[in-house]
């Protein structure tokens, strides 16, 4: 036997099992975290480029909203096919291909010249990013049992909001390059921010194992511990169509899971509206017009794009911290439902108050904006673990992709409707109020299924 695979003494004691999972975490989570960071940098940089890009391309608020939302149309359609490909070719290889593809697509955004070309770019970006999150979650679920996933998913998904936070100061730097080589700042932003995805894609293909069994850094006894903690289950291998119907039925007939998915559809609407429109909200607030963008334009008030990008860092960074924090507290307290309820309730109420507070006091409005971001983003660790607890090994790959697609309908509809309302009212208020109300409803839905969630959680721990 290879010396690196010599068994450990008393391999199944809890301290040793914990040590193995720490070892795996240090090997995998830096890559998965960075992937979600890069993903959100390239997905959301359109929000930070919005003001200058809209002027150059002559975009209306509705067209900007459509451009933000179009990404989710292909993103939703290609999630399930992408995850099925991942199962066949392996996680690191397929995730690496996706990274390289979306990095190239993101960089080429610098060369769009009209709204039609921008729409095509957003559709292509959605194709490549479609497999990111269901693929990452399925990949990590091969290494970690359900009882350990809230913290793991929390760290990985913190990259979403960390990406938005990192994107903001990066955007400020790149926007300040306006005029260098006769290229606009927003073009530098898109071109340069797409390059890290290409490098990370190559790194993931070279450095990550396909499964625990192929991980050279694990000993034989450590593999035995993993199989004892997270035993593999038989995957269906029947006809493709019959298997598809079976997997769909196992999800659709689960009423509790459907209620959970309905709640994330509602809450995700607010999350994505906030994701894409926050810099424009901040621009309106710092110009003293509350959230009435039309009033600011008529009076000739116009904020500094670099200043707005830097201010956007604050709510995004707090959201990233809250994702890690509440993923950790959820795991330690063995609670998922109450975490989701509390965070959604706080987030929804803060966004409902935002238009009123921003109109009277900019600082109070900004505090409400920060707390709203914490609420709608901090629940990702516990919520992802919650929906995973309702899935079996045989429907996990399909279920993660399908349920993620449902949540992203909020991303398809929310930003587009917010843009339409902004154009027709001259203000961002209606969109914020509507999305905030949906988040409060999501909190009410999730609390009604708490008993089913707790019973399922006990089964997953048994």
XYZ file of C-alpha atoms in Angstrom, residues 79-442:
364
model
C -28.980 24.815 -15.796
C -30.306 21.255 -15.964
C -28.447 20.304 -19.192
C -25.254 21.809 -17.780
C -25.485 19.804 -14.561
C -26.126 16.594 -16.512
C -22.968 17.248 -18.545
C -21.040 17.880 -15.314
C -22.061 14.457 -13.993
C -20.650 12.807 -17.110
C -17.373 14.686 -17.646
C -16.514 15.589 -14.044
C -16.873 18.728 -11.958
C -13.443 20.370 -12.342
C -13.294 19.907 -16.131
C -16.799 21.195 -16.841
C -16.659 24.051 -14.318
C -13.321 25.088 -15.828
C -14.810 25.143 -19.338
C -17.698 27.279 -18.114
C -15.307 29.728 -16.457
C -13.242 30.171 -19.611
C -16.371 30.613 -21.717
C -17.950 33.267 -19.547
C -14.626 35.062 -19.050
C -14.281 35.510 -22.800
C -17.924 36.566 -23.107
C -17.630 39.087 -20.265
C -14.509 40.678 -21.747
C -16.119 40.988 -25.182
C -18.870 43.151 -23.656
C -16.390 46.008 -23.961
C -16.957 45.969 -27.708
C -20.780 46.203 -27.840
C -22.018 49.248 -29.735
C -25.805 49.144 -29.335
C -28.561 47.686 -27.203
C -29.093 44.667 -29.491
C -25.445 43.597 -29.129
C -25.695 44.075 -25.362
C -28.750 41.803 -25.263
C -26.877 39.070 -27.188
C -23.920 39.322 -24.811
C -26.155 38.932 -21.752
C -27.820 35.868 -23.277
C -24.428 34.239 -23.967
C -23.190 35.030 -20.466
C -26.274 33.275 -19.079
C -25.477 30.140 -21.115
C -21.977 29.829 -19.639
C -22.872 30.776 -16.069
C -25.942 28.494 -15.982
C -24.111 25.504 -14.551
C -22.104 27.392 -11.964
C -24.148 27.151 -8.789
C -25.989 23.836 -9.220
C -22.702 22.374 -10.444
C -20.709 23.695 -7.497
C -23.311 22.544 -4.968
C -23.530 19.078 -6.509
C -19.730 18.848 -6.562
C -19.415 19.839 -2.895
C -22.235 17.464 -1.888
C -19.999 14.578 -2.975
C -17.514 15.538 -0.253
C -19.744 16.788 2.592
C -22.819 15.229 4.294
C -25.985 17.302 4.736
C -25.190 18.024 8.394
C -22.055 19.934 7.355
C -23.379 21.751 4.309
C -24.748 25.017 5.835
C -21.279 26.302 6.704
C -19.711 24.948 3.516
C -22.398 26.434 1.310
C -22.292 29.657 3.320
C -18.575 30.118 2.612
C -18.975 29.230 -1.065
C -22.045 31.396 -1.590
C -20.467 34.286 0.311
C -18.510 34.690 -2.896
C -21.705 35.989 -4.508
C -21.909 39.091 -2.362
C -18.119 39.276 -1.959
C -17.960 39.419 -5.746
C -20.320 42.366 -5.731
C -18.254 44.021 -2.994
C -14.953 43.434 -4.789
C -16.477 44.474 -8.086
C -17.349 47.899 -6.713
C -13.808 49.148 -5.867
C -12.451 47.431 -8.984
C -15.085 49.240 -11.007
C -14.073 52.533 -9.417
C -10.479 51.936 -10.494
C -11.375 50.881 -14.028
C -13.947 53.646 -14.509
C -11.227 56.141 -13.572
C -9.271 54.879 -16.623
C -11.810 56.655 -18.830
C -10.022 58.034 -21.894
C -6.912 55.854 -21.596
C -6.045 54.759 -25.183
C -9.271 56.527 -26.190
C -11.318 53.796 -24.493
C -14.227 54.540 -22.140
C -13.944 53.561 -18.476
C -16.903 51.172 -18.665
C -15.206 49.350 -21.553
C -12.018 48.889 -19.504
C -14.200 47.579 -16.688
C -15.761 44.802 -18.773
C -12.579 43.828 -20.609
C -10.320 43.551 -17.561
C -12.849 41.940 -15.218
C -13.419 39.020 -17.597
C -9.774 37.911 -17.580
C -9.595 36.365 -14.047
C -12.350 33.870 -14.972
C -10.183 32.462 -17.751
C -7.193 31.996 -15.417
C -9.330 30.433 -12.664
C -10.921 28.030 -15.148
C -7.517 26.635 -16.075
C -6.569 26.405 -12.387
C -9.695 24.429 -11.447
C -9.158 21.903 -14.237
C -5.575 21.319 -13.091
C -5.916 21.410 -9.290
C -9.264 19.946 -8.161
C -10.152 16.227 -7.812
C -13.264 14.886 -9.524
C -14.451 13.044 -6.399
C -13.249 11.949 -2.945
C -12.006 8.681 -4.466
C -9.716 10.545 -6.890
C -8.400 13.014 -4.286
C -4.686 12.255 -3.912
C -4.524 14.221 -0.658
C -6.842 11.739 1.165
C -5.620 8.498 2.761
C -7.514 5.207 2.577
C -8.734 5.561 6.158
C -9.883 9.124 5.475
C -11.898 7.862 2.506
C -13.462 5.260 4.793
C -14.481 8.029 7.189
C -16.118 9.956 4.342
C -18.062 6.909 3.157
C -19.265 6.311 6.712
C -20.373 9.946 7.086
C -21.708 10.438 3.551
C -22.363 6.998 2.004
C -22.855 6.900 -1.775
C -26.309 5.906 -2.977
C -27.429 4.168 -6.133
C -28.229 6.507 -8.998
C -31.042 5.642 -11.378
C -29.840 4.453 -14.777
C -33.142 3.832 -16.566
C -34.169 5.424 -19.855
C -33.453 9.132 -20.003
C -37.046 10.268 -20.425
C -38.388 7.886 -17.766
C -35.647 8.985 -15.425
C -36.448 12.641 -16.100
C -40.122 12.088 -15.305
C -39.267 10.161 -12.159
C -36.899 12.840 -10.893
C -39.368 15.606 -11.697
C -42.121 13.712 -9.873
C -39.995 13.280 -6.734
C -39.693 17.066 -6.537
C -43.104 18.227 -7.763
C -44.998 15.882 -5.420
C -43.086 17.175 -2.396
C -45.452 19.920 -1.170
C -43.041 21.231 1.466
C -40.256 21.564 -1.086
C -42.609 23.364 -3.482
C -43.529 25.839 -0.726
C -39.850 26.420 -0.044
C -39.221 27.022 -3.737
C -42.117 29.478 -3.905
C -40.561 31.410 -1.036
C -37.181 31.653 -2.757
C -38.837 32.781 -5.980
C -40.350 35.702 -4.059
C -37.224 36.574 -2.080
C -34.884 36.185 -5.057
C -36.842 38.896 -6.842
C -35.764 41.402 -4.192
C -32.222 40.067 -4.136
C -31.714 40.508 -7.872
C -33.446 43.872 -8.010
C -31.072 45.058 -5.275
C -28.094 43.446 -6.989
C -28.518 45.282 -10.283
C -30.096 48.556 -9.168
C -28.212 49.421 -5.947
C -25.588 51.668 -7.639
C -28.344 53.634 -9.394
C -30.265 53.944 -6.105
C -27.135 55.252 -4.383
C -26.531 57.698 -7.238
C -30.035 59.113 -6.764
C -29.683 59.307 -2.965
C -26.303 61.070 -2.897
C -27.646 63.643 -5.369
C -30.316 64.657 -2.858
C -33.272 63.502 -4.946
C -34.246 60.592 -2.689
C -34.993 57.859 -5.202
C -36.494 60.102 -7.887
C -34.007 59.726 -10.750
C -36.039 61.819 -13.197
C -36.047 64.764 -10.799
C -32.251 64.558 -10.518
C -31.822 64.556 -14.309
C -34.177 67.523 -14.813
C -32.277 69.604 -12.258
C -28.945 68.680 -13.810
C -27.750 66.733 -10.779
C -25.336 63.976 -11.681
C -23.186 61.927 -9.334
C -19.587 60.812 -9.815
C -19.574 57.210 -11.115
C -16.365 56.409 -9.221
C -17.829 57.714 -5.936
C -21.027 55.724 -6.461
C -19.018 52.547 -7.168
C -17.037 52.990 -3.945
C -20.178 53.577 -1.864
C -21.707 50.432 -3.394
C -18.890 48.432 -1.802
C -20.371 48.893 1.691
C -23.755 47.106 1.364
C -22.221 44.378 -0.816
C -19.389 43.730 1.671
C -21.813 43.545 4.605
C -23.935 41.099 2.618
C -20.889 38.870 2.033
C -20.025 38.885 5.741
C -23.608 38.034 6.691
C -23.654 35.056 4.296
C -20.681 33.487 6.102
C -21.917 34.462 9.564
C -25.417 33.082 9.224
C -24.197 29.961 7.425
C -22.012 29.306 10.489
C -24.730 30.061 13.063
C -27.202 27.892 11.145
C -24.832 24.943 11.296
C -23.983 25.432 14.972
C -27.615 25.863 16.055
C -28.945 23.145 13.705
C -31.528 25.601 12.444
C -32.460 26.608 8.939
C -36.079 27.729 8.913
C -35.903 30.420 11.618
C -32.737 31.821 10.063
C -34.470 32.199 6.683
C -37.614 33.649 8.263
C -35.782 36.233 10.366
C -33.403 37.344 7.608
C -36.112 37.647 4.964
C -38.402 39.522 7.342
C -35.703 42.018 8.308
C -34.534 42.415 4.720
C -38.040 42.892 3.348
C -39.010 45.446 5.998
C -35.805 47.436 5.455
C -36.446 47.687 1.728
C -40.065 48.681 2.342
C -38.790 51.525 4.552
C -35.969 52.517 2.190
C -37.919 54.900 -0.124
C -39.442 56.747 2.833
C -36.146 57.032 4.745
C -34.088 57.989 1.681
C -36.441 60.872 0.973
C -35.910 62.379 4.425
C -32.365 61.506 5.423
C -29.665 60.060 3.166
C -27.804 58.393 6.045
C -30.913 56.614 7.339
C -31.721 55.547 3.793
C -28.233 54.135 3.379
C -28.528 52.226 6.688
C -31.811 50.709 5.503
C -30.138 49.738 2.223
C -27.274 48.017 4.072
C -29.591 46.113 6.420
C -31.777 45.107 3.486
C -28.781 43.593 1.709
C -27.797 41.687 4.845
C -31.302 40.233 5.109
C -31.835 39.099 1.531
C -28.298 37.732 1.106
C -27.462 36.316 4.550
C -29.857 33.374 4.196
C -28.103 31.573 1.332
C -26.170 29.086 3.469
C -29.115 27.867 5.581
C -31.576 28.018 2.678
C -29.396 25.989 0.306
C -28.856 23.352 2.974
C -32.593 23.397 3.733
C -33.680 22.568 0.179
C -30.888 19.984 -0.147
C -32.246 18.113 2.889
C -35.406 17.321 0.894
C -33.445 15.671 -1.915
C -32.067 12.162 -2.256
C -28.782 11.220 -3.872
C -30.587 10.076 -6.999
C -32.348 13.404 -7.618
C -29.749 15.757 -6.123
C -28.060 16.820 -9.380
C -31.389 17.314 -11.173
C -33.016 18.871 -8.094
C -30.307 21.460 -7.480
C -30.431 22.623 -11.091
C -34.236 22.635 -11.238
C -34.741 24.426 -7.924
C -32.027 26.957 -8.743
C -33.838 27.679 -12.003
C -37.054 28.380 -10.093
C -35.304 30.881 -7.841
C -33.728 32.617 -10.808
C -37.118 33.389 -12.293
C -36.964 36.233 -9.795
C -33.820 37.424 -11.536
C -35.552 37.219 -14.905
C -38.629 39.188 -13.835
C -37.487 41.471 -11.009
C -34.891 43.760 -12.655
C -36.957 44.026 -15.852
C -40.136 45.060 -14.012
C -38.137 47.460 -11.828
C -36.792 49.130 -14.976
C -40.264 49.403 -16.496
C -41.637 50.989 -13.309
C -38.679 53.380 -13.062
C -39.213 54.579 -16.628
C -42.958 55.111 -16.184
C -42.903 56.723 -12.730
C -39.629 58.656 -12.842
C -38.679 56.994 -9.549
C -37.200 53.749 -8.196
C -39.688 53.614 -5.321
C -42.397 51.378 -6.818
C -39.949 48.648 -7.756
C -38.399 48.641 -4.288
C -41.769 48.542 -2.523
C -43.036 45.692 -4.687
C -39.917 43.528 -4.286
C -39.723 44.282 -0.546
C -43.322 43.147 -0.065
C -42.573 39.864 -1.872
C -39.694 39.230 0.542
C -41.967 39.650 3.569
C -44.425 37.191 1.996
C -41.522 34.749 1.494
